[in-house]
Amino acid sequence: MGVDEAYKSMGEIGRYQVYLVVLLNLLQVFVAAQAVFMTIVGATTPYHWDFGKVSPDQSKNTTANQNQQFKHWLHLVNKTEIQKHVHFDSGSSSVVREWFLIGDASYKVIMASSVYFFGVLIGVITFGQLSDRFGRKKVYLTGLLLDIIFGIVSGLTPTYEIFVISRFGVGLMNGGMALVSYVLLQEYVAVSYWALTGSMQSLSFAVGISLYALLGYFIRSWRTLAIVINIEGMLILFPSLFIPESPHWLYAQGRWSEAKNILENFAKKNGQQKCTVTLKPQAVQNGESASILDLFRHRVLLRRTLIMMYVWLVCSLVYYGLTLNAGDMGGNRYLNIALSGLAELPSYPICFFLMNRTWSGRKRTLAGSLLVGGTACLVVILLPEKKGVGIYSFVNSQSFSILGKLSISAAFNVVYVYTSELYPTSVRNVGMGICSMSSRLGGVLAPILPSLKSIQWPLHFVVFGATGLLAGVLSLFLPETLNKPLSDKISDLHSVEYRQLGEEVVSLCSQKNKMASDVNYAEDNNSENEEDCDSDEETTLIK
């Protein structure tokens, strides 16, 4: 038997596997805190300067000439002079206050976030290959340990430059390690549980965002907050030292005896003391090469790849754009960030339900989520920026931003399942990889877009809404995969496409024939009715 058959013989999942699922879901709480780290520690704090007691952030009290004078003064003086004459209002400490990232230097806050997501992009590319070669557990533990080290360095660094480098290291390890842990978690349970465990990891990430906001509310020192987050990582690292290697990876590497021992250990810890597993070598199959060029060489795959790359990019762009912008939506920053995380929680059971319904399926669920999310973002530009009175205390930019976050979270959850079903087995990993890379590019751009509000405050929501609507429309051109057999080879796609086309032609012909028969039936009835009428008239005349 193979590993999947072994899991089925063991009951697919048991209490020890549940423990592993819980442990690796707790990891997502740590991953989420690192991902949205800058929403609190990079918060913009109001300040004033002594020269004329003018606040550069308040245009009603500040002329354009005074703003220029202040920016010019910042270029001329050193840090000591800035400390003497620039005073921040009361509030939490942040990297902005620490290194005076104000005026022309405010872009450095955005740079720190984008550098983190660029590290995530590199980590996703490299860690996947490393885990295939050296094993899931080793790469996961190494990435988690280095993630914690870089995170502690970012909280202790004396300079902004070292802070940015450490944030790149955190992104590199966080992105790569999270990817490997996701695969490891899936390979601990039977395939029938993959959709459930995948949704649970997304849900744990959302909880992590809210818990990070709660920690930030009580811990106002950004350096202390950074250390506390990484202590949480240590608490996950220690029990992770004793988790087993992936049985799937060991089996694929030909290390059948090790995979057999792990599976039997699963059975014993699940209470099945007498369970015996017998693994057979994998049958050699002559498959197609998994080249990235295959995705663009074939017409069917080219269309799917281009659409899904754009959809993944938009999902990441809007998701992280709304998350990182949550603190600047007016009102309490910590409450907004917490609500941004909590808003995701209903989306996962809803999309899990819709994905498996024949009337919605994968395609309509994805398209609907993107269209609703894009529309919510566009509605924001028509509403007041801050809470008002009456109906505007509920219908405001914050509420529609949360609705957009809920919808785009559902789309992000669907797109993982849908993409894996769109690609044949021979190029599935390659297809998922290039879509994931596109997603990370969206993450790099996400921290930059909210800066458009310096031109006009809702401009970034226009970008979120327009890109979301376009992604929703494009996804309607993809085929439905619910309850459809998965393709093993690229050549299968053409036969499936022609078969679907033939089914549509047959359906149209049958509808046409039915309509023709209905018309003939109606004509026959009309002629009979006319004959009856003629007969009635003749009878009347006779009478």
Coordinates of C-alpha atoms in Angstrom, one line a residue:
M1 CA 0.0 0.0 0.0
G2 CA 1.0 3.7 -0.4
V3 CA 0.9 6.3 2.3
D4 CA -2.6 7.4 1.5
E5 CA -3.9 3.8 1.7
A6 CA -2.0 3.5 5.1
Y7 CA -3.8 6.6 6.4
K8 CA -7.2 5.1 5.4
S9 CA -6.4 1.8 7.1
M10 CA -5.6 3.8 10.3
G11 CA -8.9 5.8 10.1
E12 CA -7.4 8.8 8.2
I13 CA -6.8 10.9 11.4
G14 CA -6.3 10.3 15.1
R15 CA -5.5 12.2 18.3
Y16 CA -1.8 12.4 17.7
Q17 CA -2.3 13.8 14.2
V18 CA -4.8 16.3 15.7
Y19 CA -2.0 17.4 18.1
L20 CA 0.3 18.0 15.1
V21 CA -2.4 20.0 13.3
V22 CA -2.9 22.2 16.4
L23 CA 0.8 22.8 16.8
L24 CA 1.4 23.8 13.2
N25 CA -1.8 26.0 13.3
L26 CA -0.4 27.8 16.3
L27 CA 2.7 28.5 14.2
Q28 CA 0.4 30.6 11.9
V29 CA -0.3 32.9 14.8
F30 CA 3.4 33.7 14.9
V31 CA 3.7 34.0 11.1
A32 CA 0.8 36.5 11.0
A33 CA 2.3 38.7 13.7
Q34 CA 5.5 38.9 11.7
A35 CA 3.6 39.6 8.5
V36 CA 1.7 42.6 9.9
F37 CA 4.5 43.7 12.3
M38 CA 4.8 47.2 10.7
T39 CA 1.1 48.1 11.2
I40 CA 1.9 48.9 14.8
V41 CA 5.6 49.5 15.0
G42 CA 5.6 51.7 11.9
A43 CA 2.5 53.7 12.9
T44 CA 2.6 57.4 12.0
T45 CA 2.6 59.5 15.2
P46 CA 1.5 63.2 15.2
Y47 CA 4.4 65.6 15.9
H48 CA 5.2 69.3 16.1
W49 CA 8.3 71.4 15.8
D50 CA 9.4 74.4 17.7
F51 CA 9.9 76.8 14.8
G52 CA 6.7 78.7 14.9
K53 CA 4.9 75.9 16.8
V54 CA 3.6 74.6 13.4
S55 CA 2.4 71.1 12.8
P56 CA 3.5 69.9 9.4
D57 CA 0.8 67.2 9.3
Q58 CA -2.1 69.7 9.7
S59 CA -2.6 71.6 6.5
K60 CA -5.2 74.0 8.1
N61 CA -2.5 75.4 10.3
T62 CA 0.5 75.0 7.9
T63 CA 1.3 76.7 4.7
A64 CA 3.0 75.0 1.8
N65 CA 6.0 77.4 2.3
Q66 CA 6.3 76.3 6.0
N67 CA 6.2 72.6 5.0
Q68 CA 9.0 73.2 2.5
Q69 CA 11.0 75.1 5.2
F70 CA 10.5 72.2 7.6
K71 CA 11.6 69.6 5.0
H72 CA 14.6 71.7 4.1
W73 CA 15.6 72.1 7.7
L74 CA 15.4 68.3 8.2
H75 CA 18.0 67.9 5.5
L76 CA 20.4 70.3 7.1
V77 CA 20.5 69.4 10.7
N78 CA 21.7 66.2 12.5
K79 CA 19.8 63.9 14.7
T80 CA 20.6 65.8 17.9
E81 CA 19.1 69.0 16.5
I82 CA 16.0 67.1 15.4
Q83 CA 15.6 65.6 18.9
K84 CA 15.7 69.2 20.4
H85 CA 13.1 70.7 18.1
V86 CA 10.8 67.9 16.9
H87 CA 8.4 66.6 19.5
F88 CA 6.0 63.7 19.1
D89 CA 2.6 63.7 20.7
S90 CA 1.8 61.2 23.4
G91 CA 1.4 57.6 22.1
S92 CA 3.2 54.3 21.6
S93 CA 6.8 54.2 20.7
S94 CA 7.5 53.2 17.1
V95 CA 10.3 53.1 14.5
V96 CA 9.0 56.5 13.3
R97 CA 9.8 58.1 16.7
E98 CA 13.0 56.1 17.1
W99 CA 14.7 57.2 13.9
F100 CA 12.6 60.2 13.0
L101 CA 11.1 58.8 9.8
I102 CA 9.2 61.9 9.0
G103 CA 9.1 64.3 6.1
D104 CA 11.1 63.0 3.2
A105 CA 12.2 60.1 5.3
S106 CA 8.7 58.7 5.8
Y107 CA 9.2 56.4 2.7
K108 CA 11.5 54.3 4.8
V109 CA 8.5 52.9 6.7
I110 CA 7.0 51.7 3.5
M111 CA 10.4 50.3 2.4
A112 CA 10.7 48.2 5.5
S113 CA 7.3 46.5 4.7
S114 CA 8.1 46.0 1.1
V115 CA 11.6 44.6 1.9
Y116 CA 9.9 42.1 4.2
F117 CA 7.5 40.8 1.4
F118 CA 10.4 40.7 -1.0
G119 CA 12.1 38.4 1.4
V120 CA 8.9 36.3 1.5
L121 CA 9.1 36.0 -2.3
I122 CA 12.7 34.7 -2.2
G123 CA 11.9 32.4 0.7
V124 CA 9.0 30.8 -1.2
I125 CA 11.1 30.1 -4.2
T126 CA 14.1 28.6 -2.3
F127 CA 12.5 26.8 0.6
G128 CA 10.3 24.7 -1.6
Q129 CA 13.2 23.2 -3.4
L130 CA 15.3 22.8 -0.2
S131 CA 12.4 20.9 1.5
D132 CA 12.1 18.6 -1.5
R133 CA 15.8 17.8 -1.3
F134 CA 16.6 17.8 2.5
G135 CA 13.2 17.0 4.0
R136 CA 10.3 19.0 5.4
K137 CA 11.3 18.9 9.1
K138 CA 14.9 20.0 8.8
V139 CA 14.1 22.9 6.6
Y140 CA 11.1 23.9 8.7
L141 CA 13.1 23.9 12.0
T142 CA 16.0 25.7 10.5
G143 CA 13.7 28.4 9.0
L144 CA 11.8 28.8 12.3
L145 CA 15.1 29.2 14.3
L146 CA 16.6 31.7 12.0
D147 CA 13.2 33.5 11.8
I148 CA 13.3 34.0 15.6
I149 CA 16.9 35.1 15.5
F150 CA 16.3 37.8 12.8
G151 CA 13.1 38.9 14.7
I152 CA 15.0 39.4 17.9
V153 CA 17.7 41.3 16.0
S154 CA 15.1 43.6 14.5
G155 CA 13.9 44.4 18.0
L156 CA 17.4 45.2 19.4
T157 CA 19.0 46.9 16.4
P158 CA 20.4 50.4 17.0
T159 CA 20.1 51.6 13.4
Y160 CA 17.4 51.7 10.8
E161 CA 19.7 50.0 8.2
I162 CA 20.2 46.9 10.3
F163 CA 16.5 46.9 11.0
V164 CA 15.7 46.7 7.3
I165 CA 18.2 44.0 6.7
S166 CA 16.8 42.0 9.6
R167 CA 13.2 42.5 8.3
F168 CA 14.4 41.0 5.0
G169 CA 15.8 38.0 6.9
V170 CA 12.5 37.6 8.8
G171 CA 10.5 37.7 5.5
L172 CA 12.9 35.2 3.9
M173 CA 12.5 32.7 6.7
N174 CA 8.9 33.5 7.5
G175 CA 7.7 32.9 4.0
G176 CA 9.8 29.8 3.3
M177 CA 9.2 28.2 6.7
A178 CA 5.4 28.9 6.5
L179 CA 5.3 27.2 3.1
V180 CA 7.1 24.1 4.3
S181 CA 5.0 23.9 7.4
Y182 CA 1.9 24.1 5.3
V183 CA 3.0 21.1 3.2
L184 CA 4.2 19.2 6.3
L185 CA 0.8 19.7 8.0
Q186 CA -1.1 18.4 4.9
E187 CA 1.2 15.4 4.6
Y188 CA 0.4 14.4 8.2
V189 CA -3.2 13.6 7.4
A190 CA -5.2 11.9 4.7
V191 CA -6.0 13.7 1.5
S192 CA -9.7 13.9 2.4
Y193 CA -8.8 16.3 5.2
W194 CA -6.5 18.6 3.2
A195 CA -9.3 21.2 2.4
L196 CA -10.2 21.3 6.1
T197 CA -6.6 21.6 7.5
G198 CA -5.8 24.2 4.8
S199 CA -8.8 26.3 5.8
M200 CA -7.8 26.0 9.5
Q201 CA -4.3 27.4 8.7
S202 CA -5.9 30.4 7.1
L203 CA -8.2 30.8 10.0
S204 CA -5.3 30.7 12.4
F205 CA -3.5 33.4 10.4
A206 CA -6.5 35.7 10.9
V207 CA -6.6 35.0 14.7
G208 CA -2.9 35.8 14.7
I209 CA -3.6 39.3 13.3
S210 CA -6.1 40.0 16.0
L211 CA -3.9 38.7 18.8
Y212 CA -1.0 40.9 17.5
A213 CA -3.3 43.9 17.8
L214 CA -4.2 42.9 21.4
L215 CA -0.5 42.6 22.3
G216 CA 0.3 45.9 20.7
Y217 CA -2.5 47.6 22.8
F218 CA -0.9 46.4 26.1
I219 CA 2.8 46.6 25.0
R220 CA 3.4 50.1 23.8
S221 CA 7.2 49.8 23.4
W222 CA 7.9 48.5 19.9
R223 CA 11.1 46.9 20.9
T224 CA 9.5 44.9 23.7
L225 CA 6.7 44.0 21.4
A226 CA 9.2 42.5 18.9
I227 CA 10.8 40.4 21.6
V228 CA 7.5 39.1 23.0
I229 CA 6.4 38.0 19.5
N230 CA 9.6 36.0 19.1
I231 CA 9.2 34.4 22.5
E232 CA 6.0 33.1 21.1
G233 CA 8.0 31.6 18.3
M234 CA 10.3 29.9 20.8
L235 CA 7.3 28.3 22.5
I236 CA 6.4 26.7 19.2
L237 CA 10.0 25.8 18.3
F238 CA 10.6 23.6 21.3
P239 CA 7.7 21.1 20.8
S240 CA 8.4 21.2 17.0
L241 CA 11.8 19.6 17.7
F242 CA 10.1 16.3 18.4
I243 CA 7.7 16.2 15.4
P244 CA 8.2 13.4 12.8
E245 CA 9.4 13.8 9.3
S246 CA 6.7 13.7 6.5
P247 CA 5.9 10.1 5.7
H248 CA 5.0 11.2 2.1
W249 CA 8.5 12.7 1.6
L250 CA 10.3 9.7 3.1
Y251 CA 8.2 7.4 0.9
A252 CA 9.0 9.5 -2.2
Q253 CA 12.7 9.3 -1.4
G254 CA 12.6 5.5 -1.2
R255 CA 13.1 5.4 2.6
W256 CA 10.2 3.1 3.1
S257 CA 11.2 1.6 6.4
E258 CA 11.4 5.0 8.0
A259 CA 8.0 6.0 6.6
K260 CA 6.6 2.7 7.8
N261 CA 7.9 3.3 11.3
I262 CA 6.4 6.8 11.5
L263 CA 3.0 5.6 10.3
E264 CA 3.0 2.7 12.8
N265 CA 4.0 5.2 15.5
F266 CA 1.0 7.4 14.4
A267 CA -1.3 4.3 14.8
K268 CA 0.1 3.5 18.3
K269 CA -0.3 7.0 19.6
N270 CA -3.8 7.0 18.2
G271 CA -4.6 3.9 20.3
Q272 CA -4.1 1.2 17.5
Q273 CA -1.4 -0.9 19.2
K274 CA -1.6 -3.8 16.8
C275 CA -1.7 -1.8 13.5
T276 CA 0.9 -3.0 11.0
V277 CA 1.7 -1.0 7.8
T278 CA 3.2 -2.5 4.7
L279 CA 4.4 -0.1 2.1
K280 CA 5.1 -1.0 -1.5
P281 CA 7.5 0.8 -3.8
Q282 CA 5.9 3.4 -6.1
A283 CA 5.1 2.2 -9.6
V284 CA 7.3 3.9 -12.2
Q285 CA 5.3 6.1 -14.5
N286 CA 6.3 7.7 -17.8
G287 CA 5.1 11.2 -17.1
E288 CA 5.6 14.5 -18.9
S289 CA 8.4 16.8 -17.9
A290 CA 7.4 19.6 -15.4
S291 CA 8.9 22.6 -17.2
I292 CA 7.8 26.1 -16.5
L293 CA 7.7 26.7 -20.3
D294 CA 4.9 24.1 -20.6
L295 CA 2.6 26.6 -18.8
F296 CA 3.1 29.1 -21.7
R297 CA 3.6 26.7 -24.6
H298 CA 0.1 25.2 -24.6
R299 CA -2.9 27.4 -25.4
V300 CA -5.2 25.9 -22.7
L301 CA -2.5 26.2 -20.0
L302 CA -1.5 29.7 -21.2
R303 CA -4.9 31.1 -20.6
R304 CA -5.3 29.5 -17.2
T305 CA -1.8 30.5 -16.1
L306 CA -2.2 34.2 -17.1
I307 CA -5.6 34.5 -15.5
M308 CA -4.5 32.7 -12.3
M309 CA -1.3 34.7 -12.0
Y310 CA -3.3 37.9 -12.1
V311 CA -5.9 36.6 -9.6
W312 CA -3.2 35.5 -7.2
L313 CA -1.5 38.9 -7.5
V314 CA -4.7 40.8 -6.8
C315 CA -5.7 38.5 -3.9
S316 CA -2.3 39.3 -2.2
L317 CA -2.3 42.9 -3.2
V318 CA -5.8 43.7 -1.8
Y319 CA -5.5 41.3 1.2
Y320 CA -2.3 42.8 2.5
G321 CA -3.2 46.3 1.3
L322 CA -6.3 46.3 3.4
T323 CA -4.6 44.7 6.4
L324 CA -1.6 47.1 6.4
N325 CA -4.0 50.0 5.9
A326 CA -6.3 49.0 8.7
G327 CA -4.6 51.0 11.4
D328 CA -5.0 54.2 9.3
M329 CA -8.8 54.0 8.7
G330 CA -9.6 56.4 11.6
G331 CA -10.6 55.6 15.1
N332 CA -8.7 53.3 17.4
R333 CA -5.7 51.7 15.5
Y334 CA -5.6 48.6 17.6
L335 CA -9.3 47.9 17.3
N336 CA -9.2 48.4 13.5
I337 CA -6.4 45.9 13.1
A338 CA -8.1 43.4 15.4
L339 CA -11.4 43.7 13.4
S340 CA -9.4 43.3 10.2
G341 CA -8.3 39.9 11.5
L342 CA -11.7 38.9 13.0
A343 CA -13.5 39.8 9.7
E344 CA -11.7 36.9 8.0
L345 CA -13.2 34.3 10.4
P346 CA -16.7 34.0 8.8
S347 CA -15.2 33.9 5.3
Y348 CA -13.6 30.4 5.6
P349 CA -16.7 28.4 6.6
I350 CA -18.8 30.3 4.0
C351 CA -16.4 29.7 1.1
F352 CA -15.9 26.1 2.3
F353 CA -19.7 25.6 2.0
L354 CA -20.0 27.4 -1.4
M355 CA -17.0 25.7 -3.0
N356 CA -18.7 22.3 -2.6
R357 CA -22.2 23.3 -3.9
T358 CA -22.9 22.4 -7.5
W359 CA -24.7 25.8 -8.1
S360 CA -21.6 27.8 -7.0
G361 CA -18.6 25.5 -7.3
R362 CA -15.0 26.8 -7.4
K363 CA -15.4 29.3 -10.2
R364 CA -18.5 31.1 -9.1
T365 CA -17.3 31.3 -5.5
L366 CA -14.0 32.8 -6.5
A367 CA -15.6 35.2 -9.0
G368 CA -18.3 36.2 -6.5
S369 CA -15.8 36.8 -3.7
L370 CA -13.6 39.0 -5.9
L371 CA -16.5 41.0 -7.3
V372 CA -18.0 41.7 -3.8
G373 CA -14.5 42.6 -2.5
G374 CA -13.8 44.9 -5.4
T375 CA -17.2 46.6 -5.1
A376 CA -16.8 47.1 -1.4
C377 CA -13.5 48.9 -2.0
L378 CA -15.0 51.2 -4.6
V379 CA -17.9 52.0 -2.3
V380 CA -15.4 53.3 0.2
I381 CA -14.5 56.3 -2.0
L382 CA -18.2 57.5 -1.7
L383 CA -18.3 57.4 2.1
P384 CA -16.9 59.6 4.8
E385 CA -13.4 58.7 5.9
K386 CA -14.3 58.7 9.6
K387 CA -17.3 57.6 11.6
G388 CA -20.3 60.0 11.6
V389 CA -23.6 60.0 13.3
G390 CA -26.8 58.1 12.6
I391 CA -26.6 55.7 9.7
Y392 CA -23.0 56.8 9.0
S393 CA -21.9 55.4 12.3
F394 CA -22.3 52.0 10.7
V395 CA -22.1 52.7 6.9
N396 CA -18.6 54.2 6.6
S397 CA -15.2 53.5 5.2
Q398 CA -14.2 51.2 8.0
S399 CA -17.2 48.9 7.6
F400 CA -16.8 48.5 3.9
S401 CA -13.1 48.0 4.3
I402 CA -13.9 45.1 6.6
L403 CA -16.4 43.7 4.1
G404 CA -13.7 43.9 1.4
K405 CA -11.3 42.1 3.7
L406 CA -13.8 39.3 4.4
S407 CA -14.5 38.8 0.7
I408 CA -10.9 38.9 -0.4
S409 CA -10.0 36.4 2.4
A410 CA -12.6 34.0 1.0
A411 CA -11.1 34.4 -2.5
F412 CA -7.6 33.8 -1.2
N413 CA -8.8 30.6 0.4
V414 CA -10.6 29.3 -2.7
V415 CA -7.7 30.1 -5.1
Y416 CA -5.4 27.6 -3.4
V417 CA -7.8 24.7 -4.0
Y418 CA -9.0 25.9 -7.4
T419 CA -5.5 26.4 -8.8
S420 CA -4.3 22.9 -7.9
E421 CA -7.3 21.4 -9.7
L422 CA -6.8 23.5 -12.9
Y423 CA -3.3 22.1 -13.6
P424 CA -2.5 18.5 -14.6
T425 CA -0.4 16.4 -12.3
S426 CA 2.7 16.7 -14.4
V427 CA 2.9 20.5 -14.0
R428 CA 0.8 21.1 -10.9
N429 CA 3.8 22.0 -8.6
V430 CA 5.2 24.3 -11.3
G431 CA 1.9 26.0 -11.8
M432 CA 1.3 26.5 -8.1
G433 CA 4.8 27.8 -7.8
I434 CA 4.5 30.5 -10.5
C435 CA 1.1 31.6 -9.1
S436 CA 2.6 31.8 -5.6
M437 CA 5.4 34.0 -7.0
S438 CA 2.9 36.3 -8.6
S439 CA 1.1 36.5 -5.2
R440 CA 4.3 37.6 -3.5
L441 CA 4.8 40.4 -6.0
G442 CA 1.4 41.6 -4.9
G443 CA 2.7 41.5 -1.3
V444 CA 5.7 43.7 -2.3
L445 CA 3.3 46.3 -3.8
A446 CA 0.8 46.2 -1.0
P447 CA 2.6 48.5 1.4
I448 CA 3.3 51.1 -1.3
L449 CA -0.3 51.6 -2.5
P450 CA -1.7 53.2 0.8
S451 CA 0.9 56.0 0.2
L452 CA -1.4 57.1 -2.6
K453 CA -3.7 58.7 0.0
S454 CA -1.1 61.5 0.2
I455 CA -2.4 62.5 -3.3
Q456 CA -6.1 61.9 -2.4
W457 CA -7.1 59.7 0.5
P458 CA -9.4 57.1 -1.2
L459 CA -7.1 56.7 -4.3
H460 CA -5.6 53.3 -3.1
F461 CA -9.2 52.0 -2.7
V462 CA -9.8 52.8 -6.3
V463 CA -6.9 50.5 -7.2
F464 CA -8.0 47.8 -4.9
G465 CA -11.6 47.9 -6.3
A466 CA -10.7 48.1 -10.0
T467 CA -8.2 45.3 -9.8
G468 CA -10.6 43.1 -7.8
L469 CA -13.5 43.6 -10.2
L470 CA -11.2 42.8 -13.2
A471 CA -10.0 39.6 -11.5
G472 CA -13.5 38.5 -10.7
V473 CA -14.6 39.0 -14.4
L474 CA -11.5 37.1 -15.7
S475 CA -12.0 34.2 -13.4
L476 CA -15.4 33.6 -15.1
F477 CA -13.5 32.5 -18.2
L478 CA -12.0 29.5 -16.3
P479 CA -13.6 26.0 -16.4
E480 CA -15.4 24.6 -13.4
T481 CA -13.5 21.8 -11.6
L482 CA -15.9 20.7 -8.9
N483 CA -16.6 17.0 -9.2
K484 CA -14.5 16.8 -12.4
P485 CA -11.7 14.3 -12.8
L486 CA -8.2 15.8 -12.4
S487 CA -6.0 15.6 -15.5
D488 CA -2.7 13.7 -15.2
K489 CA -1.1 15.0 -18.4
I490 CA -1.2 18.1 -20.5
S491 CA -2.6 16.1 -23.4
D492 CA -5.6 15.3 -21.3
L493 CA -6.6 18.9 -21.2
H494 CA -7.2 19.1 -24.9
S495 CA -9.4 16.0 -24.9
V496 CA -11.3 17.4 -21.9
E497 CA -11.8 20.7 -23.7
Y498 CA -13.1 19.1 -26.8
R499 CA -15.3 16.8 -24.8
Q500 CA -16.8 19.8 -22.9
L501 CA -17.2 21.6 -26.2
G502 CA -19.0 18.5 -27.6
E503 CA -21.2 18.3 -24.6
E504 CA -22.1 22.0 -25.1
V505 CA -22.9 21.3 -28.8
V506 CA -25.0 18.3 -27.9
S507 CA -26.8 20.3 -25.2
L508 CA -27.5 23.1 -27.7
C509 CA -28.7 20.6 -30.3
S510 CA -31.0 18.9 -27.8
Q511 CA -32.4 22.3 -26.7
K512 CA -32.9 23.2 -30.4
N513 CA -34.6 19.9 -31.1
K514 CA -36.8 20.3 -28.0
M515 CA -37.7 23.8 -29.1
A516 CA -38.5 22.5 -32.6
S517 CA -40.6 19.7 -31.3
D518 CA -42.5 22.1 -29.0
V519 CA -43.1 24.4 -32.0
N520 CA -44.4 21.4 -34.1
Y521 CA -46.5 20.3 -31.2
A522 CA -48.0 23.8 -31.0
E523 CA -48.6 23.9 -34.7
D524 CA -50.4 20.6 -34.6
N525 CA -52.5 21.7 -31.7
N526 CA -53.4 24.9 -33.6
S527 CA -54.4 23.0 -36.7
E528 CA -56.5 20.6 -34.6
N529 CA -58.1 23.6 -32.9
E530 CA -58.8 25.2 -36.3
E531 CA -60.4 22.0 -37.6
D532 CA -62.5 21.8 -34.4
C533 CA -63.6 25.4 -35.0
D534 CA -64.5 24.7 -38.6
S535 CA -66.5 21.7 -37.5
D536 CA -68.3 23.7 -34.9
E537 CA -69.1 26.4 -37.5
E538 CA -70.5 23.7 -39.9
T539 CA -72.6 22.3 -37.1
T540 CA -73.9 25.7 -36.3
L541 CA -74.9 26.3 -39.9
I542 CA -76.7 23.0 -40.1
K543 CA -78.6 23.8 -37.0

